[in-house]
PDB file of C-alpha atoms in Angstrom:
ATOM      1  CA  SER A   1     -18.088 159.688  96.446  1.00 44.00           C
ATOM      2  CA  SER A   2     -18.193 155.805  95.788  1.00 41.00           C
ATOM      3  CA  ARG A   3     -16.631 154.452  92.467  1.00 47.00           C
ATOM      4  CA  THR A   4     -17.061 151.373  90.459  1.00 40.00           C
ATOM      5  CA  MET A   5     -15.875 150.174  87.032  1.00 40.00           C
ATOM      6  CA  ALA A   6     -16.829 152.280  84.212  1.00 40.00           C
ATOM      7  CA  PRO A   7     -20.171 150.646  82.569  1.00 39.00           C
ATOM      8  CA  ALA A   8     -19.828 149.316  78.713  1.00 36.00           C
ATOM      9  CA  PRO A   9     -20.046 152.315  76.231  1.00 32.00           C
ATOM     10  CA  GLY A  10     -23.657 153.304  75.318  1.00 31.00           C
ATOM     11  CA  VAL A  11     -24.854 151.680  78.458  1.00 29.00           C
ATOM     12  CA  ALA A  12     -26.522 154.034  81.354  1.00 28.00           C
ATOM     13  CA  CYS A  13     -24.782 153.561  84.491  1.00 31.00           C
ATOM     14  CA  ALA A  14     -27.827 152.374  87.248  1.00 31.00           C
ATOM     15  CA  LEU A  15     -26.171 152.243  90.235  1.00 32.00           C
ATOM     16  CA  ALA A  16     -27.346 152.339  93.820  1.00 28.00           C
ATOM     17  CA  LEU A  17     -24.741 155.223  95.248  1.00 32.00           C
ATOM     18  CA  ALA A  18     -24.782 156.650  98.513  1.00 32.00           C
ATOM     19  CA  THR A  19     -23.851 160.253  97.385  1.00 36.00           C
ATOM     20  CA  ILE A  20     -24.104 162.076  93.891  1.00 37.00           C
ATOM     21  CA  CYS A  21     -21.309 163.681  91.935  1.00 49.00           C
ATOM     22  CA  ALA A  22     -21.966 167.544  92.144  1.00 48.00           C
ATOM     23  CA  ALA A  23     -18.725 169.062  90.883  1.00 50.00           C
ATOM     24  CA  VAL A  24     -20.066 169.904  87.475  1.00 59.00           C
ATOM     25  CA  THR A  25     -23.159 172.063  86.694  1.00 56.00           C
ATOM     26  CA  SER A  26     -24.807 170.339  83.970  1.00 62.00           C
ATOM     27  CA  GLU A  27     -25.908 172.935  81.574  1.00 70.00           C
ATOM     28  CA  PRO A  28     -23.207 175.190  80.312  1.00 74.00           C
ATOM     29  CA  GLY A  29     -22.516 178.587  81.871  1.00 82.00           C
ATOM     30  CA  ALA A  30     -21.957 181.562  79.479  1.00 83.00           C
ATOM     31  CA  ARG A  31     -18.093 181.383  79.660  1.00 87.00           C
ATOM     32  CA  GLN A  32     -18.368 177.716  78.606  1.00 84.00           C
ATOM     33  CA  ARG A  33     -21.178 178.088  76.058  1.00 83.00           C
ATOM     34  CA  ALA A  34     -18.858 180.821  74.605  1.00 83.00           C
ATOM     35  CA  LEU A  35     -15.851 178.468  73.904  1.00 85.00           C
ATOM     36  CA  LEU A  36     -18.082 175.832  73.043  1.00 81.00           C
ATOM     37  CA  GLN A  37     -19.472 177.505  70.152  1.00 83.00           C
ATOM     38  CA  ARG A  38     -16.058 178.338  68.962  1.00 82.00           C
ATOM     39  CA  PRO A  39     -14.926 176.206  65.342  1.00 79.00           C
ATOM     40  CA  GLN A  40     -12.685 173.354  66.021  1.00 71.00           C
ATOM     41  CA  PRO A  41      -9.295 173.394  63.664  1.00 66.00           C
ATOM     42  CA  ALA A  42      -8.789 170.509  61.916  1.00 61.00           C
ATOM     43  CA  GLU A  43      -5.255 170.163  63.674  1.00 61.00           C
ATOM     44  CA  PRO A  44      -3.340 172.042  66.198  1.00 54.00           C
ATOM     45  CA  VAL A  45      -1.498 175.201  64.823  1.00 53.00           C
ATOM     46  CA  HIS A  46       2.101 174.455  64.716  1.00 53.00           C
ATOM     47  CA  THR A  47       4.978 177.087  64.319  1.00 52.00           C
ATOM     48  CA  TYR A  48       8.233 175.609  63.341  1.00 54.00           C
ATOM     49  CA  GLY A  49      10.734 175.530  66.536  1.00 52.00           C
ATOM     50  CA  VAL A  50       7.882 176.871  68.719  1.00 52.00           C
ATOM     51  CA  LYS A  51       6.093 174.747  70.871  1.00 59.00           C
ATOM     52  CA  THR A  52       2.315 175.562  70.699  1.00 70.00           C
ATOM     53  CA  SER A  53       0.789 173.218  73.452  1.00 88.00           C
ATOM     54  CA  ARG A  54       0.815 173.944  77.106  1.00 95.00           C
ATOM     55  CA  GLU A  55      -0.830 171.902  80.221  1.00 96.00           C
ATOM     56  CA  MET A  56      -2.919 173.119  82.924  1.00 98.00           C
ATOM     57  CA  ILE A  57      -4.049 171.218  86.070  1.00 98.00           C
ATOM     58  CA  ILE A  58      -7.151 172.283  88.313  1.00 98.00           C
ATOM     59  CA  ALA A  59      -9.360 170.955  90.814  1.00 98.00           C
ATOM     60  CA  ALA A  60     -13.155 171.214  91.093  1.00 97.00           C
ATOM     61  CA  GLY A  61     -14.681 168.246  92.945  1.00 95.00           C
ATOM     62  CA  CYS A  62     -15.374 164.806  91.514  1.00 94.00           C
ATOM     63  CA  PHE A  63     -13.061 164.802  88.549  1.00 96.00           C
ATOM     64  CA  TRP A  64     -15.125 162.459  85.820  1.00 96.00           C
ATOM     65  CA  GLY A  65     -17.750 165.233  84.951  1.00 95.00           C
ATOM     66  CA  VAL A  66     -14.814 168.073  85.196  1.00 97.00           C
ATOM     67  CA  GLU A  67     -12.698 166.006  82.815  1.00 97.00           C
ATOM     68  CA  LEU A  68     -15.355 165.693  80.291  1.00 97.00           C
ATOM     69  CA  ALA A  69     -16.517 169.557  80.512  1.00 97.00           C
ATOM     70  CA  PHE A  70     -13.085 170.028  79.302  1.00 97.00           C
ATOM     71  CA  ALA A  71     -12.751 167.585  76.757  1.00 97.00           C
ATOM     72  CA  ARG A  72     -15.600 168.986  74.968  1.00 96.00           C
ATOM     73  CA  ILE A  73     -13.732 172.491  74.595  1.00 96.00           C
ATOM     74  CA  PRO A  74     -12.408 173.147  71.183  1.00 95.00           C
ATOM     75  CA  GLY A  75      -8.608 173.959  71.293  1.00 94.00           C
ATOM     76  CA  VAL A  76      -8.289 170.946  74.161  1.00 95.00           C
ATOM     77  CA  LEU A  77      -5.876 168.734  72.850  1.00 95.00           C
ATOM     78  CA  PHE A  78      -6.273 166.124  75.462  1.00 95.00           C
ATOM     79  CA  THR A  79      -7.465 165.786  79.369  1.00 97.00           C
ATOM     80  CA  ASP A  80      -6.791 163.036  81.732  1.00 97.00           C
ATOM     81  CA  VAL A  81      -7.649 162.781  85.625  1.00 98.00           C
ATOM     82  CA  GLY A  82      -5.232 162.148  88.630  1.00 98.00           C
ATOM     83  CA  TYR A  83      -4.274 163.387  92.004  1.00 98.00           C
ATOM     84  CA  THR A  84      -2.123 166.350  92.994  1.00 98.00           C
ATOM     85  CA  GLY A  85      -1.121 168.428  95.751  1.00 97.00           C
ATOM     86  CA  GLY A  86      -0.516 166.340  98.857  1.00 96.00           C
ATOM     87  CA  HIS A  87       2.174 165.250 100.928  1.00 95.00           C
ATOM     88  CA  ALA A  88       2.363 161.634 100.609  1.00 92.00           C
ATOM     89  CA  ALA A  89       4.892 160.234  98.458  1.00 90.00           C
ATOM     90  CA  ASP A  90       2.513 158.424  96.131  1.00 91.00           C
ATOM     91  CA  ALA A  91      -1.381 158.615  95.459  1.00 95.00           C
ATOM     92  CA  THR A  92      -4.084 156.225  94.524  1.00 95.00           C
ATOM     93  CA  TYR A  93      -7.756 156.595  94.665  1.00 95.00           C
ATOM     94  CA  ARG A  94      -7.983 154.230  97.930  1.00 95.00           C
ATOM     95  CA  ALA A  95      -5.762 156.372  99.607  1.00 95.00           C
ATOM     96  CA  VAL A  96      -6.822 159.944  98.472  1.00 97.00           C
ATOM     97  CA  SER A  97     -10.545 158.861  98.972  1.00 93.00           C
ATOM     98  CA  ARG A  98      -9.634 158.779 102.783  1.00 92.00           C
ATOM     99  CA  GLY A  99      -8.925 162.517 102.846  1.00 92.00           C
ATOM    100  CA  THR A 100      -5.238 161.810 104.779  1.00 92.00           C
ATOM    101  CA  THR A 101      -2.773 162.515 102.028  1.00 96.00           C
ATOM    102  CA  GLY A 102      -3.595 166.018 101.112  1.00 96.00           C
ATOM    103  CA  HIS A 103      -4.021 165.153  97.210  1.00 98.00           C
ATOM    104  CA  ALA A 104      -6.874 166.875  95.554  1.00 98.00           C
ATOM    105  CA  GLU A 105      -9.075 165.109  92.571  1.00 98.00           C
ATOM    106  CA  ALA A 106      -7.618 167.085  89.528  1.00 98.00           C
ATOM    107  CA  VAL A 107      -7.957 167.394  85.863  1.00 98.00           C
ATOM    108  CA  ARG A 108      -4.861 167.936  83.611  1.00 97.00           C
ATOM    109  CA  ILE A 109      -5.554 169.690  80.413  1.00 97.00           C
ATOM    110  CA  GLY A 110      -3.494 169.839  77.522  1.00 96.00           C
ATOM    111  CA  TYR A 111      -4.367 172.779  75.214  1.00 96.00           C
ATOM    112  CA  ASP A 112      -3.264 174.686  72.207  1.00 94.00           C
ATOM    113  CA  PRO A 113      -2.961 178.336  73.413  1.00 94.00           C
ATOM    114  CA  THR A 114      -3.007 179.659  69.768  1.00 92.00           C
ATOM    115  CA  GLN A 115      -6.757 178.231  70.049  1.00 93.00           C
ATOM    116  CA  VAL A 116      -7.829 178.941  73.634  1.00 95.00           C
ATOM    117  CA  SER A 117      -5.979 180.790  76.006  1.00 96.00           C
ATOM    118  CA  TYR A 118      -5.090 179.741  80.107  1.00 98.00           C
ATOM    119  CA  ALA A 119      -7.487 182.921  81.459  1.00 98.00           C
ATOM    120  CA  GLU A 120     -10.347 181.490  79.129  1.00 97.00           C
ATOM    121  CA  LEU A 121     -10.083 178.073  80.618  1.00 98.00           C
ATOM    122  CA  LEU A 122     -10.087 179.362  84.066  1.00 98.00           C
ATOM    123  CA  GLY A 123     -13.632 180.730  82.869  1.00 97.00           C
ATOM    124  CA  VAL A 124     -14.353 177.280  82.522  1.00 97.00           C
ATOM    125  CA  PHE A 125     -13.092 176.495  85.282  1.00 97.00           C
ATOM    126  CA  PHE A 126     -15.360 178.838  87.268  1.00 97.00           C
ATOM    127  CA  ASP A 127     -18.377 178.180  85.466  1.00 95.00           C
ATOM    128  CA  ILE A 128     -18.504 174.096  86.244  1.00 95.00           C
ATOM    129  CA  HIS A 129     -18.246 174.397  89.943  1.00 95.00           C
ATOM    130  CA  ASP A 130     -18.972 176.267  93.041  1.00 96.00           C
ATOM    131  CA  PRO A 131     -15.637 178.066  94.125  1.00 97.00           C
ATOM    132  CA  THR A 132     -17.283 179.542  97.143  1.00 97.00           C
ATOM    133  CA  THR A 133     -17.850 176.231  99.213  1.00 96.00           C
ATOM    134  CA  LEU A 134     -14.528 175.356 100.738  1.00 97.00           C
ATOM    135  CA  ASN A 135     -13.387 171.605 100.503  1.00 97.00           C
ATOM    136  CA  ARG A 136     -16.742 170.227  99.142  1.00 95.00           C
ATOM    137  CA  GLN A 137     -18.803 170.110  96.014  1.00 93.00           C
ATOM    138  CA  GLY A 138     -22.295 169.225  96.680  1.00 89.00           C
ATOM    139  CA  ASN A 139     -22.343 165.823  98.546  1.00 89.00           C
ATOM    140  CA  ASP A 140     -18.689 165.108  97.674  1.00 92.00           C
ATOM    141  CA  VAL A 141     -16.711 166.748 100.990  1.00 94.00           C
ATOM    142  CA  GLY A 142     -12.936 166.841 102.324  1.00 96.00           C
ATOM    143  CA  THR A 143      -9.732 168.169 100.961  1.00 96.00           C
ATOM    144  CA  GLN A 144      -9.378 165.625  97.978  1.00 97.00           C
ATOM    145  CA  TYR A 145     -12.830 167.755  96.699  1.00 97.00           C
ATOM    146  CA  ARG A 146     -11.305 171.172  97.277  1.00 97.00           C
ATOM    147  CA  SER A 147     -11.205 174.056  94.377  1.00 98.00           C
ATOM    148  CA  ALA A 148      -7.727 174.594  93.554  1.00 98.00           C
ATOM    149  CA  ILE A 149      -5.710 176.124  90.599  1.00 98.00           C
ATOM    150  CA  PHE A 150      -2.245 174.379  90.318  1.00 98.00           C
ATOM    151  CA  VAL A 151       0.460 177.093  88.858  1.00 98.00           C
ATOM    152  CA  ALA A 152       3.428 176.468  87.001  1.00 97.00           C
ATOM    153  CA  ASP A 153       4.993 179.999  86.859  1.00 97.00           C
ATOM    154  CA  GLU A 154       4.572 183.493  88.095  1.00 97.00           C
ATOM    155  CA  ALA A 155       2.684 184.430  84.955  1.00 97.00           C
ATOM    156  CA  GLU A 156      -0.118 181.569  85.485  1.00 98.00           C
ATOM    157  CA  ARG A 157      -0.056 182.740  89.044  1.00 98.00           C
ATOM    158  CA  SER A 158      -0.912 186.360  88.161  1.00 98.00           C
ATOM    159  CA  ILE A 159      -3.609 185.363  85.710  1.00 98.00           C
ATOM    160  CA  ALA A 160      -4.961 183.022  88.472  1.00 98.00           C
ATOM    161  CA  GLN A 161      -5.167 185.695  90.969  1.00 98.00           C
ATOM    162  CA  ALA A 162      -6.920 187.997  88.538  1.00 98.00           C
ATOM    163  CA  ALA A 163      -9.561 185.157  87.684  1.00 98.00           C
ATOM    164  CA  ILE A 164     -10.016 184.678  91.282  1.00 98.00           C
ATOM    165  CA  ALA A 165     -10.736 188.526  91.969  1.00 98.00           C
ATOM    166  CA  ALA A 166     -13.059 188.784  89.265  1.00 97.00           C
ATOM    167  CA  GLU A 167     -14.897 185.745  90.214  1.00 97.00           C
ATOM    168  CA  SER A 168     -15.612 186.809  93.702  1.00 97.00           C
ATOM    169  CA  MET A 169     -16.593 190.407  92.544  1.00 96.00           C
ATOM    170  CA  ARG A 170     -18.948 188.963  89.822  1.00 96.00           C
ATOM    171  CA  LEU A 171     -20.390 186.359  92.731  1.00 96.00           C
ATOM    172  CA  SER A 172     -20.152 189.086  95.719  1.00 97.00           C
ATOM    173  CA  LYS A 173     -18.442 186.358  97.629  1.00 96.00           C
ATOM    174  CA  LYS A 174     -15.579 184.954  98.795  1.00 97.00           C
ATOM    175  CA  VAL A 175     -14.011 182.443  96.645  1.00 97.00           C
ATOM    176  CA  ALA A 176     -12.560 179.705  98.475  1.00 98.00           C
ATOM    177  CA  THR A 177     -10.234 178.399  95.312  1.00 98.00           C
ATOM    178  CA  THR A 178      -6.758 178.219  96.323  1.00 98.00           C
ATOM    179  CA  ILE A 179      -3.668 179.101  94.291  1.00 98.00           C
ATOM    180  CA  GLU A 180      -1.176 176.147  94.677  1.00 98.00           C
ATOM    181  CA  GLU A 181       2.588 175.353  93.096  1.00 97.00           C
ATOM    182  CA  LEU A 182       2.173 172.724  90.449  1.00 95.00           C
ATOM    183  CA  ASP A 183       3.501 169.449  92.300  1.00 92.00           C
ATOM    184  CA  VAL A 184       3.630 165.831  90.967  1.00 96.00           C
ATOM    185  CA  PHE A 185       0.581 164.739  89.273  1.00 97.00           C
ATOM    186  CA  TYR A 186      -0.033 160.990  89.775  1.00 97.00           C
ATOM    187  CA  PRO A 187      -2.445 159.827  86.893  1.00 97.00           C
ATOM    188  CA  ALA A 188      -5.507 158.366  87.964  1.00 97.00           C
ATOM    189  CA  GLU A 189      -6.254 154.535  87.499  1.00 97.00           C
ATOM    190  CA  SER A 190      -7.382 153.666  84.079  1.00 96.00           C
ATOM    191  CA  TYR A 191     -10.887 152.825  84.575  1.00 95.00           C
ATOM    192  CA  HIS A 192     -11.183 156.514  85.886  1.00 97.00           C
ATOM    193  CA  GLN A 193      -9.964 157.878  82.498  1.00 97.00           C
ATOM    194  CA  HIS A 194     -12.631 159.397  80.309  1.00 97.00           C
ATOM    195  CA  TYR A 195     -14.927 157.598  82.928  1.00 96.00           C
ATOM    196  CA  LEU A 196     -18.187 159.472  81.628  1.00 96.00           C
ATOM    197  CA  GLU A 197     -17.638 159.233  77.784  1.00 96.00           C
ATOM    198  CA  LYS A 198     -17.049 155.317  78.378  1.00 94.00           C
ATOM    199  CA  GLY A 199     -20.618 155.572  79.697  1.00 93.00           C
ATOM    200  CA  GLY A 200     -21.879 156.875  76.557  1.00 95.00           C
ATOM    201  CA  GLN A 201     -21.776 160.506  77.081  1.00 96.00           C
ATOM    202  CA  SER A 202     -20.395 162.473  74.160  1.00 95.00           C
ATOM    203  CA  ALA A 203     -17.071 164.153  74.143  1.00 96.00           C
ATOM    204  CA  ILE A 204     -17.352 165.926  71.168  1.00 95.00           C
ATOM    205  CA  LYS A 205     -16.092 169.259  70.713  1.00 95.00           C
ATOM    206  CA  GLY A 206     -18.733 171.793  71.227  1.00 94.00           C
ATOM    207  CA  SER A 207     -21.136 169.351  72.667  1.00 95.00           C
ATOM    208  CA  THR A 208     -23.904 171.193  74.933  1.00 93.00           C
ATOM    209  CA  ASP A 209     -25.524 167.984  76.144  1.00 94.00           C
ATOM    210  CA  PRO A 210     -25.761 168.140  79.623  1.00 93.00           C
ATOM    211  CA  ILE A 211     -23.237 166.103  81.682  1.00 92.00           C
ATOM    212  CA  ARG A 212     -24.733 163.727  83.907  1.00 88.00           C
ATOM    213  CA  CYS A 213     -22.423 162.259  86.939  1.00 76.00           C
ATOM    214  CA  TYR A 214     -22.535 158.688  86.426  1.00 62.00           C
ATOM    215  CA  GLY A 215     -23.069 157.833  82.594  1.00 42.00           C
TER     216      GLY A 215
END
């Protein structure tokens, strides 16, 4: 997709764009809605000496809307967008958008597993995009827009495999989502971070406002 600098907060983005960002379903799916309705704790729960935050990285097409969808989930502590899963030694938007580096547009999600589980977040992942299209979400085409789950260990791999099998059965279609080893995550340029929130869309926990692709 063509990308430009983010508009000022609260100002609708009225840009003439050649393609649409179609990664995110604008209305929450059933699994997504169930998590959005959970109460958000005032602060993450901590147990002395125990790390209670974890990270996951997924790819589901254009990363702007994907990030906003996860930012709204209670139990999610932070989100940022970037590039991962490629063969080039570095990643920038200009290079990745050519589709030659092997990197995917991805979202890194920090979450509190005492509030929301890895499996539940994968449910949101499947709700917000079409996992049956290979290297494509809407008009965004290329390996950089692939559906992928980047796993850090065998436990995550097992959960991801079960989630893909369940989604394929639910849809009665083959799922194109790949499971890939967690690789270097290159944070995207600053203007891509929280892009839709900067454009005036709500990132408040529990928000069910439709996600509009360009602010």
